[in-house]
Tab-separated table of C-alpha atoms in Angstrom:
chain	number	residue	atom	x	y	z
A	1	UNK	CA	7.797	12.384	-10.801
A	2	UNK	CA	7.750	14.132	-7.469
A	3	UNK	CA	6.968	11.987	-4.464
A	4	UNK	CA	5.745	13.700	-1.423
A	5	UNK	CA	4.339	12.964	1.951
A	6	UNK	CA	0.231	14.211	1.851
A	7	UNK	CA	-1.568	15.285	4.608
A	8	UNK	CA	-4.453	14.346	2.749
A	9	UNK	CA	-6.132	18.226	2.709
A	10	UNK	CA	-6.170	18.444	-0.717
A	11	UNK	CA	-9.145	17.755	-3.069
A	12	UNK	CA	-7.314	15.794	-5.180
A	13	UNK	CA	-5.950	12.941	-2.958
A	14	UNK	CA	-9.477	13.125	-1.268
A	15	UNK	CA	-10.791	12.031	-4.899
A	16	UNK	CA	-7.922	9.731	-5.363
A	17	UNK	CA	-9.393	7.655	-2.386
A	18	UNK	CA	-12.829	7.936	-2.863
A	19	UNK	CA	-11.533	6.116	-6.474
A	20	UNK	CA	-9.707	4.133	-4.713
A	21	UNK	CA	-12.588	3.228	-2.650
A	22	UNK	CA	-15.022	2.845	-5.308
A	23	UNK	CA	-12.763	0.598	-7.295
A	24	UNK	CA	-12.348	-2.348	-4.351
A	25	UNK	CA	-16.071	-2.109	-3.656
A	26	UNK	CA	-16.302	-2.920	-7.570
A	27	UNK	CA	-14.652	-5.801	-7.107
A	28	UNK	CA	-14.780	-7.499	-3.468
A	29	UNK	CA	-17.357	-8.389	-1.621
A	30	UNK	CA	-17.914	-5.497	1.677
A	31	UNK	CA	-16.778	-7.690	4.224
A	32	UNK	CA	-13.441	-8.106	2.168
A	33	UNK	CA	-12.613	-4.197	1.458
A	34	UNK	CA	-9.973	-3.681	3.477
A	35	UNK	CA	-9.337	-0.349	2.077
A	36	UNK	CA	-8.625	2.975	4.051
A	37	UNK	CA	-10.534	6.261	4.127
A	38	UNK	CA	-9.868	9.236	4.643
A	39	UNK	CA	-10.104	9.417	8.124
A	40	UNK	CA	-8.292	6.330	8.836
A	41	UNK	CA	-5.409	7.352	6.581
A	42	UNK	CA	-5.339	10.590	8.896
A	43	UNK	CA	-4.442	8.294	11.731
A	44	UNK	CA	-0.738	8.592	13.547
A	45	UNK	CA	0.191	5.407	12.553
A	46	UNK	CA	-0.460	5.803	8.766
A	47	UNK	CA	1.946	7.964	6.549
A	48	UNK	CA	0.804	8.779	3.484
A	49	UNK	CA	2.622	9.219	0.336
A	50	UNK	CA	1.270	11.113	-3.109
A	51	UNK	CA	3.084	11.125	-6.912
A	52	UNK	CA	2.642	14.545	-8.795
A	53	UNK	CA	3.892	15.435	-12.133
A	54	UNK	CA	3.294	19.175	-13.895
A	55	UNK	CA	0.877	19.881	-11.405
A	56	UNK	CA	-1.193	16.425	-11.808
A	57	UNK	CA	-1.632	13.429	-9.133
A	58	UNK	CA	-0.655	10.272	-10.346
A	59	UNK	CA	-1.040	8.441	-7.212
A	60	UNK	CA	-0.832	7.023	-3.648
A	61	UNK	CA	0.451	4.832	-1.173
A	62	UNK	CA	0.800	4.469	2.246
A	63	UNK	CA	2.491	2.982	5.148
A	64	UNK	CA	0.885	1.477	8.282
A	65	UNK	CA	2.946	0.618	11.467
A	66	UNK	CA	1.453	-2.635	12.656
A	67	UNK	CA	4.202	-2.223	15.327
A	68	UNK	CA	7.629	-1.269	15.605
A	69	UNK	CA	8.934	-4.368	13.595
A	70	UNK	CA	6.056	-4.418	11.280
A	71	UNK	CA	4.422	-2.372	8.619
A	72	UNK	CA	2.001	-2.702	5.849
A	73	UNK	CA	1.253	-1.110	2.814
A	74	UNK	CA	-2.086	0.555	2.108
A	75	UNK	CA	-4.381	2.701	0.067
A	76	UNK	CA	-1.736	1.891	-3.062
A	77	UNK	CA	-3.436	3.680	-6.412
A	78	UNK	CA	-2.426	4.967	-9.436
A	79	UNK	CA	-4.679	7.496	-11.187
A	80	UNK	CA	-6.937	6.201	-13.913
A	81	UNK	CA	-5.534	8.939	-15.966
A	82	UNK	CA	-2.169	7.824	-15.437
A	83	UNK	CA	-2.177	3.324	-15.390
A	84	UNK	CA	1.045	1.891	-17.024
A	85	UNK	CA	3.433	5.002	-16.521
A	86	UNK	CA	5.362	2.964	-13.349
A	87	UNK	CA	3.765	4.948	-10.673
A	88	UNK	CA	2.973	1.994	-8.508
A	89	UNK	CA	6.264	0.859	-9.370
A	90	UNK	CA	7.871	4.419	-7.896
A	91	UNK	CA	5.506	4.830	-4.727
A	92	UNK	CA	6.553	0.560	-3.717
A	93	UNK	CA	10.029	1.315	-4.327
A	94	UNK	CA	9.670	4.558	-1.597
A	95	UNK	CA	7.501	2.679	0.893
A	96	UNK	CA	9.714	-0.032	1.246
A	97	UNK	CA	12.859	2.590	1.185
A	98	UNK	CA	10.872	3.910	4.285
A	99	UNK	CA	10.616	0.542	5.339
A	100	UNK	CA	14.493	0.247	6.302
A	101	UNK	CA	15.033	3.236	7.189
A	102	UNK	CA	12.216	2.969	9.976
A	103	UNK	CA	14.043	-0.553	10.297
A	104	UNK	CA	10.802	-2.707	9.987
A	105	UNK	CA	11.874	-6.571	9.909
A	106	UNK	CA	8.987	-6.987	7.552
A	107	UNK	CA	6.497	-5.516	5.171
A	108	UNK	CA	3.261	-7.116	4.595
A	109	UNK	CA	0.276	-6.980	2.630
A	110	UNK	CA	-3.521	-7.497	1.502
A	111	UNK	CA	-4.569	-7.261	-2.038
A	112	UNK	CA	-7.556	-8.828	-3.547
A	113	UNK	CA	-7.788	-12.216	-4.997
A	114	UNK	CA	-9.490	-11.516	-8.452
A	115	UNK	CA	-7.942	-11.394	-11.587
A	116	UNK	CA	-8.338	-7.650	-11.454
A	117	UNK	CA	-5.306	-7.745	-9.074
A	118	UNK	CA	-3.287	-9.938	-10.526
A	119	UNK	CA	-1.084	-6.668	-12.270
A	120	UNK	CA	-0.482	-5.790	-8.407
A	121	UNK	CA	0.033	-9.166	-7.434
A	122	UNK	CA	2.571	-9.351	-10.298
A	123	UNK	CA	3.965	-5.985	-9.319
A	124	UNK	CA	4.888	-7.204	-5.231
A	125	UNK	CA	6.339	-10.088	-6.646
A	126	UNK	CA	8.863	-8.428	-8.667
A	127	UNK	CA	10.159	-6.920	-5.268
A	128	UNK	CA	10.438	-9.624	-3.506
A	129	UNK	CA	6.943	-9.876	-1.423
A	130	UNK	CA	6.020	-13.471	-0.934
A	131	UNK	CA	2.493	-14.909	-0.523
A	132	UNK	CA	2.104	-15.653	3.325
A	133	UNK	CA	-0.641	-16.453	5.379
A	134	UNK	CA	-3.076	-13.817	7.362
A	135	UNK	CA	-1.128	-11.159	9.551
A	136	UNK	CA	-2.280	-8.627	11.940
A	137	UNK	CA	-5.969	-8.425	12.442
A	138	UNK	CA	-6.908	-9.973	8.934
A	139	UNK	CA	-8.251	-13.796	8.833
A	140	UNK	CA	-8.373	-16.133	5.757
A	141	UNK	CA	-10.765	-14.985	3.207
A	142	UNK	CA	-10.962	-16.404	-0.769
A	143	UNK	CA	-11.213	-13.114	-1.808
A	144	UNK	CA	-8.011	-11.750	-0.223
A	145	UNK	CA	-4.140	-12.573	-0.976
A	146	UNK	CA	-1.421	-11.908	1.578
A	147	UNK	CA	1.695	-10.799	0.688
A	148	UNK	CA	5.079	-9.879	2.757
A	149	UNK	CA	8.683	-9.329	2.406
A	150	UNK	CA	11.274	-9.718	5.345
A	151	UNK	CA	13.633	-6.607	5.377
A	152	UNK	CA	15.895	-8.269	8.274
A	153	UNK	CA	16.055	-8.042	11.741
A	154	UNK	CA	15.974	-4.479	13.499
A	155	UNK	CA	19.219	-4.064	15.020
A	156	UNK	CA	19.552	-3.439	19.009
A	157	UNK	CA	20.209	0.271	19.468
């Protein structure tokens, strides 16, 4: 598996999203999508990571500065086509690699409250992210979890 950073041009990660898309509209409520498009993914402050294999996308992630202690982690998907291979598993482990190196005190999350994602849910936890209360912009909502991780203290250059 090849991980590379996107500049979303391609027809493929522009499907990618609109699944991603699609799929949180399935199941949350519009006022609790907090999912990126396109356009907002092409933002300066987003960085945007895809998973290839042979020629085929397996999936996304990507990696918001909130500031320049802070980021979050958004638009993560895996590829119908390619659920249960550890993709997820391989794009988290990058983002939060980029994480420290960008020397971010803490990655957070949102994810959705559902039982549909309780796999990602289940996934964050096995790196470490805690539940926490609302960050950024983002207010309590039933139908949203939030998640975060503290990387340590940025160091005084």
């Amino acid at each position: 598996m090849e991980i590379k950073l996107d500049d979303l041009s391609g027809s493929e990660m522009a499907a990618l999203i609109m699944e991603h898309l699609a799929g949180m509209s399935l199941t949350s409520p519009p006022e609790s999508v907090h999912a990126l498009g396109l356009e907002e993914l092409k933002k300066a402050d987003v960085t945007v990571w895809s998973a290839w294999e042979n020629g085929n996308l397996l999936g996304c992630g990507a990696l918001k500065e909130l500031d320049e202690t802070h980021g979050e982690i958004k638009s993560m998907r895996t590829s119908a086509a390619h659920m249960r291979k550890g993709v997820a598993r391989q794009l988290l482990k990058h983002i939060i690699d980029e994480a420290r190196m960008r020397r971010y005190a803490r990655l957070s999350l949102e994810t959705g409250s559902m039982e549909a994602f309780y796999p990602a849910q289940k996934l964050y936890e096995s790196f470490g992210f805690r539940y926490c209360l609302p960050f950024a912009d983002y207010l309590e909502d039933p139908n949203s979890v939030f998640m975060t991780m503290e990387l340590g203290a940025k160091e005084e250059e």
